Coordinates of N, CA and C and ligand atoms in Angstrom, one line a residue:
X1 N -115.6 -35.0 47.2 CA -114.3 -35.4 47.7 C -114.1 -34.9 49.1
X2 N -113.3 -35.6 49.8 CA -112.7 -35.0 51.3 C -111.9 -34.4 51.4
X3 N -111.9 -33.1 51.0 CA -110.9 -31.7 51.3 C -111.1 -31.2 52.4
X4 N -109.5 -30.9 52.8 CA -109.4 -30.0 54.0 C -108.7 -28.8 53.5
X5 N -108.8 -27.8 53.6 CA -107.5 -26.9 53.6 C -107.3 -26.2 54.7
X6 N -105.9 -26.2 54.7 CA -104.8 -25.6 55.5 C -104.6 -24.1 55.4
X7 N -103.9 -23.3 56.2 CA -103.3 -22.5 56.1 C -101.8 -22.9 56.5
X8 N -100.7 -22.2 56.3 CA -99.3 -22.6 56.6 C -98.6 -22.2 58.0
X9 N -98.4 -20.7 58.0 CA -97.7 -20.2 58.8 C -98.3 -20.3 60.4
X10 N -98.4 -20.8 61.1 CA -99.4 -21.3 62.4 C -99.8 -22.1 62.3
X11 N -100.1 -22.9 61.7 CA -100.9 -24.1 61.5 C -100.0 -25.8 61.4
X12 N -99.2 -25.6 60.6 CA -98.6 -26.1 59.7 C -97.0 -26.4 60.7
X13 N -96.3 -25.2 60.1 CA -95.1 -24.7 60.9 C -95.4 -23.9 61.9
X14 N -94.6 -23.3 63.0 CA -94.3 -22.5 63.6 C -94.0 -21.0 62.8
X15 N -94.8 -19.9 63.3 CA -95.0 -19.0 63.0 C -93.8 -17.6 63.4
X16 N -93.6 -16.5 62.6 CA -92.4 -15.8 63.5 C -93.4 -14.4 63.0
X17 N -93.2 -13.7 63.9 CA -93.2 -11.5 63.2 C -92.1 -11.4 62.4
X18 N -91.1 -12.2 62.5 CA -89.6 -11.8 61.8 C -89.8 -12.4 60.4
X19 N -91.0 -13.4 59.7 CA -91.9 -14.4 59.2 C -90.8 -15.6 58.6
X20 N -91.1 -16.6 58.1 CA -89.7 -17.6 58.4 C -89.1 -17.2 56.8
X21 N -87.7 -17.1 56.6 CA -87.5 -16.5 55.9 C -86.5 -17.8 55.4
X22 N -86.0 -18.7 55.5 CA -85.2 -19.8 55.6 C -85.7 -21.4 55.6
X23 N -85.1 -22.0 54.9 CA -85.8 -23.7 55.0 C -85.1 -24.0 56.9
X24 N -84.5 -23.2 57.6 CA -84.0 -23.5 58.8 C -85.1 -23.4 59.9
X25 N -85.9 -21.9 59.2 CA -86.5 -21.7 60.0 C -88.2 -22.2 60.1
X26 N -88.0 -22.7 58.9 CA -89.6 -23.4 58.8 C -89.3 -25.0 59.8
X27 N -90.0 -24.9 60.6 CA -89.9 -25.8 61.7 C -91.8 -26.3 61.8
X28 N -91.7 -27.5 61.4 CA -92.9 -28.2 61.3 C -93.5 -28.4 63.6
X29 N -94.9 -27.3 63.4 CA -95.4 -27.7 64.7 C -95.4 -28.9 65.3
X30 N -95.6 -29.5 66.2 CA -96.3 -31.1 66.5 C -97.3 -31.5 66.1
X31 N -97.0 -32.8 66.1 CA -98.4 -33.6 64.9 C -98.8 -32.9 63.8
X32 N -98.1 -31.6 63.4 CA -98.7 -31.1 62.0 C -98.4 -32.4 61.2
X33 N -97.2 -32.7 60.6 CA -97.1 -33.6 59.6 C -97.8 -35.1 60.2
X34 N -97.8 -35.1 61.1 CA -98.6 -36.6 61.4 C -99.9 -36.2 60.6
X35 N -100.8 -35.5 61.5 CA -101.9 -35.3 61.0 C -102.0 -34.9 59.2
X36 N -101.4 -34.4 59.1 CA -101.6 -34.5 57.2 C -101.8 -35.9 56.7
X37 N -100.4 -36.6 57.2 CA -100.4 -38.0 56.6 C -101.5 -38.9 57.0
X38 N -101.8 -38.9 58.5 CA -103.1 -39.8 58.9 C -104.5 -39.2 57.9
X39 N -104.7 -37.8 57.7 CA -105.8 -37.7 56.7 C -105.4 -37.8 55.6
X40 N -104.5 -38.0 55.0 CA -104.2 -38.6 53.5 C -104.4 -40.1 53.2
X41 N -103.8 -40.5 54.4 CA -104.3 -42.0 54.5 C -105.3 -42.5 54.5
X42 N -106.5 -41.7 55.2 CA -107.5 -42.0 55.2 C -109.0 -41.7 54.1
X43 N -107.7 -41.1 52.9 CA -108.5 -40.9 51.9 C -108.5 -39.3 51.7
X44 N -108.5 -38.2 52.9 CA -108.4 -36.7 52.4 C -107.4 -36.3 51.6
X45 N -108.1 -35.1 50.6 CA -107.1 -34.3 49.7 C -106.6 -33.0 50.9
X46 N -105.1 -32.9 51.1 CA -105.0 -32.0 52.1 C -104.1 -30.5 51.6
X47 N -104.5 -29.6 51.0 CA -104.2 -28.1 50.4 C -104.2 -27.4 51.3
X48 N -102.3 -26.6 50.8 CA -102.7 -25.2 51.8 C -102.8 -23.9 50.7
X49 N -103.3 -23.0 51.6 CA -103.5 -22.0 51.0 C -102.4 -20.9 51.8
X50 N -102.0 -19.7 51.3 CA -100.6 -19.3 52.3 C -100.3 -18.0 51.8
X51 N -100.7 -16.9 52.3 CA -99.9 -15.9 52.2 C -98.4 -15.5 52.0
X52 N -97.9 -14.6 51.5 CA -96.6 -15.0 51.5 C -95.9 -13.8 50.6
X53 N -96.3 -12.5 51.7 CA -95.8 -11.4 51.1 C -94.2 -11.1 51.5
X54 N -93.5 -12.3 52.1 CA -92.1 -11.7 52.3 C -91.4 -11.7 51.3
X55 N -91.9 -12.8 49.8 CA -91.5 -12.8 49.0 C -91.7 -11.3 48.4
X56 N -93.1 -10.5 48.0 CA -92.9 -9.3 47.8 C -91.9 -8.2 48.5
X57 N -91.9 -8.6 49.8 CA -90.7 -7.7 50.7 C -89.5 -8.2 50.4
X58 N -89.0 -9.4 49.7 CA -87.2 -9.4 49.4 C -87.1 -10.0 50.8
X59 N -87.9 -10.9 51.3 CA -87.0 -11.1 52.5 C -86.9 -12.7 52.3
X60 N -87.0 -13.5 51.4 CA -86.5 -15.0 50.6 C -87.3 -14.8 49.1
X61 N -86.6 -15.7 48.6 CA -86.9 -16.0 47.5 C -88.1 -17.1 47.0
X62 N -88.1 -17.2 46.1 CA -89.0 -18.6 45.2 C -88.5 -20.0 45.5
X63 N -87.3 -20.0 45.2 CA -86.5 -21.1 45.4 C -86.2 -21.4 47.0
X64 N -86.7 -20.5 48.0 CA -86.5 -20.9 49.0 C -87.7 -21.3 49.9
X65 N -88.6 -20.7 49.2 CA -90.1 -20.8 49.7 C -90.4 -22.3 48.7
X66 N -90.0 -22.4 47.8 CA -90.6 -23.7 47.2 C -89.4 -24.5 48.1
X67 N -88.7 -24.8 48.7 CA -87.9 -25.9 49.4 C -88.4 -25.7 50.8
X68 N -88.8 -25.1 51.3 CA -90.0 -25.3 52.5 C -90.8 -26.6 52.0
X69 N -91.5 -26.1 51.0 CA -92.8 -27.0 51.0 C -92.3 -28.2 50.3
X70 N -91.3 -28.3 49.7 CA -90.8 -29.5 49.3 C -90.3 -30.6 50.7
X71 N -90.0 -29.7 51.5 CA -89.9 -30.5 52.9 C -90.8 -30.9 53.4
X72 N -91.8 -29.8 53.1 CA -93.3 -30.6 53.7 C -93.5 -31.8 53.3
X73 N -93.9 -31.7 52.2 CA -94.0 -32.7 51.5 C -93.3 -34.2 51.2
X74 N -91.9 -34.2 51.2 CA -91.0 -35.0 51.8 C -91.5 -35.8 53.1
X75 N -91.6 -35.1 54.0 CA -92.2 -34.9 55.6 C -93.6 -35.6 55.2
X76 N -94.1 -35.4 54.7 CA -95.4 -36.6 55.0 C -95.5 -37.7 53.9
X77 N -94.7 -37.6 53.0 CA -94.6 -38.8 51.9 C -94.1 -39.5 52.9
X78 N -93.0 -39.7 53.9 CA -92.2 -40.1 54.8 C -93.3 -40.5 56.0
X79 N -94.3 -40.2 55.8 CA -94.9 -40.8 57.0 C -96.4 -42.0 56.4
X80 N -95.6 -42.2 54.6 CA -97.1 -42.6 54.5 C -98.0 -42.2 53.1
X81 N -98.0 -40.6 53.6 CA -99.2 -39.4 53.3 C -99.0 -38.8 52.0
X82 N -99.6 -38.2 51.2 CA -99.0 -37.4 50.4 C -99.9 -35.9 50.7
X83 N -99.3 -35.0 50.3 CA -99.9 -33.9 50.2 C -100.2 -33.3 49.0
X84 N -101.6 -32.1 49.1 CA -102.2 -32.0 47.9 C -101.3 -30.5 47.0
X85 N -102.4 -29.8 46.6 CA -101.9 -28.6 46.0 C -101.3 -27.6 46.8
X86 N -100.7 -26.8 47.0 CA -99.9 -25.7 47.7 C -100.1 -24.6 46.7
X87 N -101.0 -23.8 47.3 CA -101.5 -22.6 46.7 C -100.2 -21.1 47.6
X88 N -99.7 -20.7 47.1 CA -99.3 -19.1 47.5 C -99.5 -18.2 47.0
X89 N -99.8 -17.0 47.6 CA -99.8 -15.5 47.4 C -98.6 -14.8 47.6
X90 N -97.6 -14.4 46.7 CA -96.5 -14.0 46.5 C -96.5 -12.2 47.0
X91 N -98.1 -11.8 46.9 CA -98.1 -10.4 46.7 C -98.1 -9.5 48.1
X92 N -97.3 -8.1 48.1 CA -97.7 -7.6 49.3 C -99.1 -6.9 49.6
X93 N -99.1 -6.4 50.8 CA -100.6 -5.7 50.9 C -101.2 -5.1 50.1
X94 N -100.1 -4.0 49.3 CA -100.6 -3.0 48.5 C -100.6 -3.1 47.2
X95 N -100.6 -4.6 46.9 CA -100.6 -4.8 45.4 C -102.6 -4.6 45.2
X96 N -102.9 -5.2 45.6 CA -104.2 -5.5 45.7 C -104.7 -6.6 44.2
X97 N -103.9 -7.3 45.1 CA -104.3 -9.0 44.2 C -105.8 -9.3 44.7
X98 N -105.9 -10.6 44.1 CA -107.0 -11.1 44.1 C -106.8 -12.4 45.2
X99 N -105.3 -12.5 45.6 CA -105.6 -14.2 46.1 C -104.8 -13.6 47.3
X100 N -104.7 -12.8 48.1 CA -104.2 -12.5 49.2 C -105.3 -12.9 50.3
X101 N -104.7 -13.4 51.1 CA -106.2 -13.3 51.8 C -106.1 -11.9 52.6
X102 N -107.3 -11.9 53.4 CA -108.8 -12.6 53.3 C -109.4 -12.7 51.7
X103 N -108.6 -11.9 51.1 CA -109.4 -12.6 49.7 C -109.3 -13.8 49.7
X104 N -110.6 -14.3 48.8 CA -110.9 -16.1 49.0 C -109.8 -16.4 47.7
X105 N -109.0 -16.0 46.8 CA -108.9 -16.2 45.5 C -107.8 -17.6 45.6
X106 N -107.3 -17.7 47.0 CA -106.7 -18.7 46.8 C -107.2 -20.5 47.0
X107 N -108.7 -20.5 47.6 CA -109.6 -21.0 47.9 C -110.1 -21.4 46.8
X108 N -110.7 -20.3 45.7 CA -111.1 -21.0 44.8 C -110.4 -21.5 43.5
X109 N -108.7 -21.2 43.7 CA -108.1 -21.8 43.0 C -108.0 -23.0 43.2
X110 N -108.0 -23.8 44.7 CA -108.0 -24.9 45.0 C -109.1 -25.9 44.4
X111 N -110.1 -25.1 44.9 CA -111.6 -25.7 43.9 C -111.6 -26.0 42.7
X112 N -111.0 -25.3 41.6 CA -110.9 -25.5 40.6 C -110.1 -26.3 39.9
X113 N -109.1 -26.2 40.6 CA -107.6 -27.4 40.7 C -108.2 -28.4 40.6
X114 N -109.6 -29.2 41.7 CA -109.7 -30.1 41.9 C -111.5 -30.6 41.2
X115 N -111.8 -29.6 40.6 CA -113.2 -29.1 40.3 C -113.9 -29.9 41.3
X116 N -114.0 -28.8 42.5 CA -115.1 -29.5 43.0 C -115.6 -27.9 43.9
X117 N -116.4 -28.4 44.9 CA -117.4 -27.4 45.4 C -116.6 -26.7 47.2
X118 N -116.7 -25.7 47.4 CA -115.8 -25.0 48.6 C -117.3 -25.0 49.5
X119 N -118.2 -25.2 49.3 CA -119.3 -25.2 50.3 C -118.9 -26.1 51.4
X120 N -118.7 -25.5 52.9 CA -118.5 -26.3 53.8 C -117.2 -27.1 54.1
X121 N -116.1 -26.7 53.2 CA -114.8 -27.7 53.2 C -114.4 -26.5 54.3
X122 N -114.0 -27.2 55.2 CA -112.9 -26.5 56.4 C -111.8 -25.8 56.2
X123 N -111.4 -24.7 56.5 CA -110.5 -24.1 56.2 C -110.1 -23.6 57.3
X124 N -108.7 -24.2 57.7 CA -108.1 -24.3 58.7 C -107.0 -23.0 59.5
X125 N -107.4 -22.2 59.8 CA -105.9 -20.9 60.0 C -106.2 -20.7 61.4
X126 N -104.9 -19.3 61.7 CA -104.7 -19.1 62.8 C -104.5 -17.8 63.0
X127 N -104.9 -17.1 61.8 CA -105.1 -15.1 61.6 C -106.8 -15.3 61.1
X128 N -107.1 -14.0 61.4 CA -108.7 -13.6 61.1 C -108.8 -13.2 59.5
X129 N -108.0 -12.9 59.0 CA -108.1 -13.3 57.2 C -108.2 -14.5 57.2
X130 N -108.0 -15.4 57.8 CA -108.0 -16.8 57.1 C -109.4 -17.4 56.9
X131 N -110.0 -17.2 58.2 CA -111.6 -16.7 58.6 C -112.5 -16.0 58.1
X132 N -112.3 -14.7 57.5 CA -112.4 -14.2 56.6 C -112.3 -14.5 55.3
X133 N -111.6 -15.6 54.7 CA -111.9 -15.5 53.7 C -112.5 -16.7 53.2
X134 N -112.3 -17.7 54.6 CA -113.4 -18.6 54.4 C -114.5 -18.5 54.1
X135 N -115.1 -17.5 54.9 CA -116.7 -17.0 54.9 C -117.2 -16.4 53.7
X136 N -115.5 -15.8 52.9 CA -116.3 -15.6 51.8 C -116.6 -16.5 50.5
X137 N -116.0 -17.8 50.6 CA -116.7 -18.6 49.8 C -117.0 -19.9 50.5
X138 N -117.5 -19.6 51.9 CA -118.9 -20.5 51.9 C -118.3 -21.5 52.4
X139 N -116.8 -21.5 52.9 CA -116.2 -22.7 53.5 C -116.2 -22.7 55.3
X140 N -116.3 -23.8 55.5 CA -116.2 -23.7 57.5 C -115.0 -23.2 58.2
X141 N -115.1 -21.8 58.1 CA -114.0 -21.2 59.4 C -113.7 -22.2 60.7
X142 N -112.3 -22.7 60.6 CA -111.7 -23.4 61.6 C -110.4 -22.8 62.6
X143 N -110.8 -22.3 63.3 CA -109.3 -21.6 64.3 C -108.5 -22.8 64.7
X144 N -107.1 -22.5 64.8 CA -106.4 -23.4 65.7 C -105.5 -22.1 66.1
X145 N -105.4 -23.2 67.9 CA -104.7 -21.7 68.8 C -103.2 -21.7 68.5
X146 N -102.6 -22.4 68.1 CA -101.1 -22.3 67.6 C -100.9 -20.9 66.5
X147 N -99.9 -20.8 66.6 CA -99.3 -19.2 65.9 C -100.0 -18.2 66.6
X148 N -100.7 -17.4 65.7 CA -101.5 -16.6 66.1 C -103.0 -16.5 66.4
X149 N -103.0 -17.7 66.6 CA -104.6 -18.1 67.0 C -105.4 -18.0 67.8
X150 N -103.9 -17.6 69.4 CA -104.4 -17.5 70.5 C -105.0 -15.6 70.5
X151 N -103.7 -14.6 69.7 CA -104.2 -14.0 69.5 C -105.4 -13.0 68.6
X152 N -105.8 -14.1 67.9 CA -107.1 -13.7 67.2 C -108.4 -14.5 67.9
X153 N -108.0 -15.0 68.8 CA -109.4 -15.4 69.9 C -109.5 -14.5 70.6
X154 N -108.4 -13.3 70.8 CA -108.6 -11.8 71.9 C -109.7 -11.0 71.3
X155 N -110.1 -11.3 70.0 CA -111.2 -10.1 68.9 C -112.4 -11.4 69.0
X156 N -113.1 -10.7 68.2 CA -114.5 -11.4 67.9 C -114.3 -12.2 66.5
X157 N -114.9 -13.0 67.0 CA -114.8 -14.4 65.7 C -115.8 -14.5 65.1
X158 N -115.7 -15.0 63.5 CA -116.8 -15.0 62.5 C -117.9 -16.1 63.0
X159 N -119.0 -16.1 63.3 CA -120.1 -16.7 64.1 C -119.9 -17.7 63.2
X160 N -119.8 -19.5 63.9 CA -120.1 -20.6 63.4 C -118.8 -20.9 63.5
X161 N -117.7 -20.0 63.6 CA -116.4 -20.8 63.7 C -116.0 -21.6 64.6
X162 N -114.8 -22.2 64.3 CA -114.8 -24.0 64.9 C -113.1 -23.9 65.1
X163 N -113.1 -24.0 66.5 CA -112.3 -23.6 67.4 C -111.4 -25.1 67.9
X164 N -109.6 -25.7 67.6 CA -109.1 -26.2 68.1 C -107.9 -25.7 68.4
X165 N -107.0 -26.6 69.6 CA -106.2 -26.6 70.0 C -105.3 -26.1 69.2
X166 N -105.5 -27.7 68.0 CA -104.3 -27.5 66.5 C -104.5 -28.6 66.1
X167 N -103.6 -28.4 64.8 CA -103.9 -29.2 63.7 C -104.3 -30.7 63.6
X168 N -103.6 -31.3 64.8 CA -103.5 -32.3 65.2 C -105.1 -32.9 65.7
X169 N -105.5 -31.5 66.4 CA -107.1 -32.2 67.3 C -107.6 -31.8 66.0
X170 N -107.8 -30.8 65.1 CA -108.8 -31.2 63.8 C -108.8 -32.4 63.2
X171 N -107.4 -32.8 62.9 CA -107.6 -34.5 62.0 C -108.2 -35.4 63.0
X172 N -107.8 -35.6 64.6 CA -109.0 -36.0 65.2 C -110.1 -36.3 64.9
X173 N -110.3 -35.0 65.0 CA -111.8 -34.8 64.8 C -112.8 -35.2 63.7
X174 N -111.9 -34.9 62.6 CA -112.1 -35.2 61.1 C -112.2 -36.5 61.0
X175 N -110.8 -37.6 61.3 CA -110.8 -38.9 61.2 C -112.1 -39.7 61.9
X176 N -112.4 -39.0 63.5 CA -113.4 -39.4 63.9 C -114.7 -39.6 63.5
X177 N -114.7 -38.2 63.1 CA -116.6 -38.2 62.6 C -116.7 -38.2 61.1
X178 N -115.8 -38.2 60.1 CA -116.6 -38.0 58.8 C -115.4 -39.4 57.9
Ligands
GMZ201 O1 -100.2 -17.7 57.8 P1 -99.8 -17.7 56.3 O2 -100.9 -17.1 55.4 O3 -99.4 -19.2 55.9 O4 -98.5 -16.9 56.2 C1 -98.3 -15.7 57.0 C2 -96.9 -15.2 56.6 O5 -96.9 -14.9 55.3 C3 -96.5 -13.9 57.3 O6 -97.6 -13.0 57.2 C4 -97.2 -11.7 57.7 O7 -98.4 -10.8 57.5 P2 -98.3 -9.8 56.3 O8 -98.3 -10.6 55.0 O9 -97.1 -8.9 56.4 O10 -99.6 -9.0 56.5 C5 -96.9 -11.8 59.2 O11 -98.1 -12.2 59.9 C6 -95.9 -12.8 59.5 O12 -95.7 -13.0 60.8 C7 -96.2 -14.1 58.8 O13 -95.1 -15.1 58.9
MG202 MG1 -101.1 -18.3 59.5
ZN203 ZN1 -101.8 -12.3 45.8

């Protein structure tokens, strides 16, 4: 199958330090939702995977983090598109879960969701865990400079990683060649 996975916060939406705590504040980037819906159209399954320890910190709730992504999703049924599974990690640093990233565990929840193989499926982020935890199951580390992308291009990148603008020039890219 044609999987892509996403990451959220950079990628997707607009990213904050303050982290978006509000369906106000989740503010879809440019072309993010185009691009979902033109690869959905074209046949890809499009999953994010998403950190999401503010919920451990009390800084929103369940019900408000699920109405983000219900806008997502709205947001590209509306263009067409549908979107796939929406994996989150609820936990903070010090829980020491299994699906936080750079742990892969949200990765191969996706795999299994869909039973299929994480070898090589692109995984899209804009933090060095994301990168990380691609590498650890075998998927193609993809940077995009949006959020904090520009700042994890200032460190050293996991060798073989695959470097865009944003989300937009990946589906490009993707629609183009495969
Ligand atoms: O980029 P994804 O995985 O979709 O989500 C990242 C968010 O959960 C937040 O993750 C936090 O990191 P800590 O969880 O506090 O280490 C900070 O980086 C926030 O700025 C950011 O909004
Ligand atoms: Mg991010
Ligand atoms: Zn977790």
């Amino acid at each position: 199958m044609k999987l892509l996975i996403l990451d959220r916060d950079g990628v997707i939406n607009y990213d904050s330090d303050a982290y978006i705590k509000t369906l106000e504040e989740w503010i879809p980037l440019p072309g993010a939702v185009e691009a979902i819906a033109q690869l959905s159209k074209a046949g890809w399954t499009v999953a994010v995977a998403t950190n999401q320890s503010g919920l451990a910190r009390g800084y929103y709730s369940a019900a408000v983090l699920d109405s983000m992504h219900a806008r997502l999703r709205e947001l590209v049924a509306g263009q067409g598109g549908e979107l796939g599974l929406v994996v989150h990690c609820p936990h903070g640093p010090a829980e020491g879960c299994e699906c936080r990233k750079p742990k892969p565990g949200m990765l191969k929840s996706i795999a299994a969701h869909y039973d299929t193989n994480l070898a090589g499926v692109w995984f899209v982020g804009d933090s060095r865990g994301d990168l990380e935890a691609a590498l650890a199951v075998d998927c193609q580390p993809v940077l995009v400079k949006t959020g904090k992308g520009e700042k994890t291009l200032e460190g050293a990148l996991p060798e073989g990683t695959l470097i865009f603008d944003d989300l937009a020039a990946v589906a490009a890219q993707l629609l183009h060649t495969q």
